[in-house]
XYZ file of C-alpha atoms in Angstrom:
394
model
C 0.513 41.624 -5.214
C -1.906 40.686 -7.988
C -2.923 37.036 -8.280
C -3.323 35.975 -11.895
C -6.046 33.505 -12.955
C -3.395 30.883 -13.686
C -1.930 31.242 -10.188
C -5.403 30.991 -8.679
C -6.079 27.845 -10.715
C -2.821 26.276 -9.571
C -3.633 27.092 -5.941
C -7.071 25.524 -6.293
C -5.585 22.407 -7.891
C -3.055 22.094 -5.072
C -5.763 22.415 -2.418
C -7.966 19.850 -4.153
C -5.051 17.420 -4.553
C -4.223 17.675 -0.836
C -7.867 17.062 0.060
C -8.032 14.113 -2.338
C -4.882 12.566 -0.840
C -6.124 12.942 2.745
C -9.613 11.662 1.914
C -8.338 8.631 0.010
C -5.952 7.785 2.858
C -8.754 7.811 5.421
C -11.086 5.922 3.068
C -8.451 3.248 2.455
C -7.847 2.652 6.163
C -11.521 2.674 7.145
C -12.649 0.325 4.369
C -9.869 -2.173 5.070
C -10.609 -2.113 8.788
C -14.306 -2.574 8.046
C -13.748 -5.580 5.802
C -11.165 -7.256 8.036
C -12.837 -6.657 11.404
C -16.528 -5.839 11.078
C -17.239 -8.758 8.724
C -14.811 -11.210 10.388
C -13.000 -11.486 7.050
C -10.032 -13.857 7.255
C -9.190 -14.169 3.543
C -6.592 -11.422 3.470
C -4.879 -12.603 0.302
C -8.208 -12.586 -1.539
C -8.894 -9.015 -0.452
C -5.447 -7.884 -1.584
C -5.832 -9.703 -4.908
C -9.114 -7.851 -5.502
C -7.413 -4.550 -4.686
C -4.596 -5.295 -7.132
C -7.084 -6.222 -9.857
C -9.060 -3.039 -9.204
C -5.900 -0.927 -9.496
C -4.968 -2.510 -12.852
C -8.499 -2.086 -14.225
C -8.680 1.563 -13.191
C -5.237 2.237 -14.662
C -6.436 0.776 -17.948
C -9.647 2.851 -17.875
C -7.801 6.094 -17.136
C -5.294 5.351 -19.886
C -8.113 4.767 -22.347
C -9.492 8.225 -21.522
C -6.045 9.768 -21.974
C -5.666 10.825 -18.333
C -2.472 8.869 -17.637
C 0.157 6.866 -19.501
C 2.283 3.877 -18.562
C 4.538 1.487 -20.440
C 3.420 -1.860 -21.814
C 4.301 -5.023 -19.954
C 7.691 -6.304 -21.045
C 8.388 -9.970 -20.119
C 12.106 -9.339 -19.536
C 11.440 -6.364 -17.261
C 8.636 -8.240 -15.531
C 10.983 -11.118 -14.681
C 13.524 -8.738 -13.169
C 10.833 -6.732 -11.336
C 9.125 -9.820 -9.867
C 11.218 -9.924 -6.625
C 10.082 -6.367 -5.869
C 6.456 -7.432 -6.339
C 7.021 -10.301 -3.901
C 8.291 -7.750 -1.388
C 5.108 -5.772 -1.951
C 3.022 -8.875 -1.252
C 4.845 -9.423 2.051
C 4.444 -5.775 3.044
C 0.738 -5.417 2.358
C -0.159 -8.855 3.734
C 1.557 -8.260 7.082
C -0.063 -4.818 7.159
C -3.519 -6.282 6.621
C -2.986 -8.902 9.330
C -1.820 -6.316 11.866
C -4.754 -4.048 11.017
C -7.061 -7.013 11.507
C -5.976 -7.388 15.158
C -5.004 -3.831 16.156
C -7.035 -0.651 16.345
C -6.493 1.954 13.644
C -4.881 4.404 16.056
C -2.398 1.853 17.427
C -1.609 0.619 13.912
C -0.988 4.166 12.670
C 1.290 5.030 15.582
C 3.391 1.862 15.318
C 3.704 2.355 11.561
C 5.987 5.306 12.377
C 8.666 2.868 13.534
C 9.192 1.897 9.891
C 10.755 5.327 9.367
C 13.559 4.495 11.800
C 14.368 1.229 10.018
C 14.383 2.950 6.626
C 16.548 5.815 7.864
C 19.260 3.486 9.164
C 18.894 1.299 6.097
C 19.674 4.359 3.996
C 22.756 4.955 6.143
C 24.028 1.432 5.397
C 23.015 1.210 1.725
C 23.222 4.775 0.442
C 25.535 6.608 2.825
C 22.830 8.916 4.175
C 23.227 10.758 7.458
C 21.102 10.755 10.605
C 20.942 14.298 11.976
C 20.285 15.253 15.623
C 16.784 16.381 14.625
C 16.111 12.924 13.181
C 17.344 11.272 16.376
C 14.935 13.454 18.345
C 12.067 12.467 16.069
C 13.007 8.773 16.456
C 12.938 9.111 20.243
C 9.485 10.702 20.097
C 8.303 7.936 17.728
C 9.396 5.240 20.150
C 7.774 7.142 23.033
C 4.472 7.434 21.153
C 4.506 3.710 20.332
C 5.219 2.738 23.951
C 2.402 4.970 25.201
C -0.055 3.656 22.612
C 0.883 0.006 23.136
C 0.696 0.232 26.914
C -2.651 2.042 26.744
C -4.038 -0.547 24.325
C -3.047 -3.465 26.567
C -4.309 -1.687 29.680
C -7.718 -0.896 28.172
C -8.304 -4.470 27.081
C -6.997 -5.819 30.380
C -9.545 -3.752 32.280
C -12.276 -4.795 29.894
C -11.690 -8.473 30.621
C -12.051 -10.407 33.817
C -8.976 -11.610 35.700
C -9.592 -15.233 34.730
C -9.960 -14.322 31.052
C -7.058 -11.876 31.009
C -4.576 -14.216 29.360
C -7.105 -15.168 26.672
C -7.914 -11.524 26.022
C -4.268 -10.527 25.696
C -3.478 -13.492 23.481
C -5.965 -12.198 20.914
C -3.947 -8.994 20.704
C -0.437 -10.451 20.737
C -0.621 -11.557 17.078
C -1.352 -7.984 16.050
C 1.909 -6.720 17.515
C 3.859 -9.578 15.946
C 2.310 -8.853 12.551
C 3.031 -5.144 13.103
C 6.713 -5.880 13.725
C 6.832 -8.043 10.610
C 5.148 -5.255 8.645
C 7.684 -2.643 9.782
C 10.639 -4.811 8.725
C 9.065 -5.937 5.435
C 8.018 -2.358 4.573
C 11.529 -1.053 5.204
C 13.104 -3.868 3.177
C 10.668 -3.309 0.301
C 11.209 0.451 0.123
C 14.996 0.208 0.400
C 15.266 -2.496 -2.247
C 12.845 -0.544 -4.464
C 15.008 2.553 -4.193
C 18.128 0.544 -4.972
C 16.635 -0.946 -8.142
C 14.296 1.798 -9.393
C 16.929 3.707 -11.391
C 17.888 0.540 -13.244
C 14.379 0.247 -14.684
C 13.780 3.998 -15.126
C 10.123 3.510 -14.169
C 7.721 6.397 -13.807
C 5.085 6.466 -11.073
C 2.318 4.717 -13.018
C 4.745 2.214 -14.541
C 5.609 1.145 -11.012
C 1.980 0.963 -9.911
C 1.054 -1.041 -13.018
C 3.877 -3.572 -12.738
C 3.475 -4.038 -8.990
C -0.252 -4.690 -9.106
C -0.213 -6.777 -12.276
C 2.591 -9.051 -11.044
C 1.339 -9.344 -7.465
C -2.266 -10.209 -8.438
C -1.636 -13.846 -9.547
C 0.649 -14.448 -6.556
C -1.943 -13.272 -4.036
C -4.781 -15.099 -5.783
C -2.779 -18.366 -5.826
C -1.845 -17.978 -2.146
C -5.491 -17.319 -1.304
C -6.642 -20.456 -3.116
C -3.936 -22.587 -1.475
C -3.925 -21.202 2.077
C -7.299 -19.655 2.803
C -9.579 -22.687 2.735
C -11.374 -22.406 -0.580
C -11.962 -26.186 -0.600
C -13.011 -26.380 3.047
C -15.906 -23.962 2.708
C -14.174 -20.801 3.973
C -15.296 -18.855 0.905
C -18.950 -19.809 1.473
C -18.712 -18.991 5.178
C -17.105 -15.630 4.529
C -19.661 -14.644 1.898
C -22.671 -15.866 3.881
C -26.054 -14.770 2.417
C -26.800 -12.370 5.288
C -23.621 -10.318 4.718
C -22.870 -11.054 1.068
C -24.197 -7.835 -0.469
C -22.763 -5.451 2.150
C -19.408 -7.297 2.208
C -19.166 -7.227 -1.583
C -19.824 -3.485 -1.632
C -17.197 -2.911 1.065
C -14.620 -4.949 -0.883
C -15.375 -3.062 -4.112
C -14.997 0.249 -2.248
C -11.742 -1.002 -0.746
C -10.445 -1.932 -4.198
C -11.310 1.491 -5.600
C -9.727 3.291 -2.655
C -6.509 1.278 -3.133
C -6.076 2.946 -6.488
C -7.381 6.352 -5.407
C -4.690 6.683 -2.763
C -2.019 5.951 -5.385
C -3.501 8.495 -7.758
C -4.039 11.011 -4.940
C -0.433 10.676 -3.784
C 0.967 11.262 -7.272
C -1.449 14.150 -7.847
C -0.510 15.798 -4.552
C 3.220 15.602 -5.309
C 2.690 16.906 -8.849
C 0.475 19.867 -7.865
C 2.322 20.936 -4.717
C 5.815 19.724 -3.895
C 7.444 16.740 -2.266
C 7.964 18.839 0.874
C 4.262 19.732 1.085
C 3.355 16.107 0.441
C 5.598 14.956 3.279
C 4.136 17.494 5.705
C 0.572 16.593 4.698
C 1.417 12.931 5.239
C 2.634 13.670 8.765
C -0.425 15.774 9.609
C -2.718 13.209 8.028
C -1.893 10.686 10.727
C -4.148 12.560 13.140
C -7.414 12.220 11.139
C -6.516 8.647 10.121
C -6.066 7.643 13.760
C -9.179 9.605 14.757
C -11.217 7.725 12.130
C -10.977 4.594 14.283
C -12.515 6.458 17.208
C -15.248 7.980 15.036
C -16.220 4.979 12.901
C -15.395 1.946 15.045
C -15.944 3.173 18.596
C -12.320 2.723 19.641
C -11.685 4.150 23.133
C -10.355 7.708 23.256
C -8.220 7.277 26.366
C -5.525 9.618 27.634
C -2.819 7.173 26.580
C -4.346 6.667 23.149
C -4.701 10.378 22.442
C -1.222 11.059 23.838
C 0.251 8.418 21.571
C -1.442 9.988 18.547
C -0.221 13.448 19.556
C 3.402 12.378 20.056
C 3.266 10.388 16.813
C 2.115 13.534 15.016
C 4.940 15.565 16.555
C 7.456 12.874 15.582
C 6.246 12.884 11.988
C 6.504 16.661 11.766
C 10.003 16.661 13.271
C 11.168 14.022 10.825
C 9.590 15.828 7.857
C 11.253 19.079 8.914
C 14.654 17.411 9.312
C 14.453 15.780 5.872
C 13.258 19.028 4.294
C 16.162 20.921 5.822
C 18.591 18.232 4.664
C 17.153 18.267 1.123
C 17.469 22.058 0.930
C 21.115 21.879 2.000
C 21.812 19.166 -0.583
C 20.112 21.243 -3.256
C 22.152 24.301 -2.300
C 25.345 22.248 -2.545
C 24.231 20.847 -5.892
C 23.439 24.298 -7.272
C 26.740 25.692 -6.029
C 28.655 22.832 -7.625
C 26.718 23.295 -10.869
C 27.535 27.004 -10.956
C 31.189 26.262 -10.231
C 31.371 23.660 -12.996
C 29.652 26.020 -15.409
C 32.098 28.795 -14.557
C 35.037 26.458 -15.070
C 33.666 25.308 -18.416
C 33.118 28.911 -19.543
C 36.703 29.733 -18.643
C 38.106 26.741 -20.516
C 36.043 27.511 -23.616
C 37.029 31.156 -23.521
C 40.682 30.186 -23.282
C 40.368 27.727 -26.138
C 38.740 30.328 -28.381
C 41.171 33.049 -27.413
C 38.362 35.097 -25.903
C 36.964 36.001 -29.331
C 33.471 35.352 -30.562
C 30.431 33.856 -28.822
C 31.003 31.161 -26.231
C 28.531 28.372 -25.403
C 28.697 26.417 -22.183
C 25.714 24.153 -22.567
C 25.742 20.887 -20.679
C 27.887 21.917 -17.764
C 28.024 19.058 -15.334
C 25.968 19.764 -12.291
C 25.510 17.328 -9.407
C 22.287 15.391 -9.048
C 21.341 15.082 -5.403
C 18.516 12.956 -4.105
C 17.053 12.974 -0.599
C 14.464 10.311 0.190
C 12.265 9.835 3.204
C 9.364 7.533 3.831
C 6.865 8.674 6.341
C 3.133 8.293 6.898
C 2.123 6.004 4.821
C 4.622 6.385 2.568
C 6.994 8.316 0.437
C 9.260 11.220 0.906
C 11.029 14.196 -0.537
C 12.560 14.248 -3.957
C 15.096 16.748 -5.124
C 15.239 14.852 -8.378
C 12.326 12.999 -9.907
C 13.030 9.558 -8.523
C 9.766 7.606 -8.739
C 8.840 5.445 -5.800
C 5.860 3.179 -5.430
C 3.013 5.057 -3.787
C 0.315 2.476 -3.475
C -0.305 2.211 0.332
C -2.932 -0.369 0.214
C -3.425 -0.754 3.932
C -2.744 2.624 5.376
C -0.769 5.655 4.516
């Protein structure tokens, strides 16, 4: 089989897009963890406001160079879209707080539980089905989270003295509470987004633009009201000895927040939604490993086992959704062919079988299968845009 230059170029673009998506995902997680933990940064709303501003600025720059397009801000649409942006604020804030207290590997593993909430939310809201393969993947997800959570508590229990055990564990309890809040808020955000997205007919970059532009003033106002600007928290956070390095880390975090959005859209466009979903599942392994490599997190048997089972769960879920999407597509194509045949027959009868017959516009079914895994989005049989900006982790 001869490979044409165009096919070779497409293959290269697909490989580069996958690499860009994986790299941006790791960069996003590492930079956020660095800012929130290494620098003892407690102004989460300020960090998220900077990320939103960076995303809007980079969208504007890319549009000026003709690389992307997005619609202008419409006040009426903005007013209707604002509740979705508030859901985004809740999702990314709870994610940043959980990442502040938990290790990257534990955070990544527990993030899988969001998939279960979304799957059953789709059953209630959209009439989706949970297949036996999905149930198996859910069981493995829960198992991986239990293993990772138990290992995390055990490691930090051993690291502390008996008298200080309760104090040590109390510093980690908030992380699990924030993680639970993040799973529920993420599921609610994605489900409500899916329910409303067709009403607005937004494309990918329209969604990114509106979400970041509308959430920026909210997060900045919350930061000014709740994060101690008047009590000297800003001066303490940006102390002279860490000011330059912290500023660079925040700028890098803001850039990576947009790069992961762009990388996600690029990966879906150059490959397929199925490939994107599989890459997202496989990408959990290097993201979790980045905590061990960059932050010295312990590579215990329980930790590694949790990562492994989380990877298997993600692959099982991706496979089950891919299989379901292919079946839906086959049903849609069969219905379309049937409708087209019926229309041809009716037209032929009406014309008495003489002369040319046109059957344009036969009514085929439009089937959509959505999944949200890894960090994020799922499979699309039709082009249903969904927000892809995973500011905290994929």
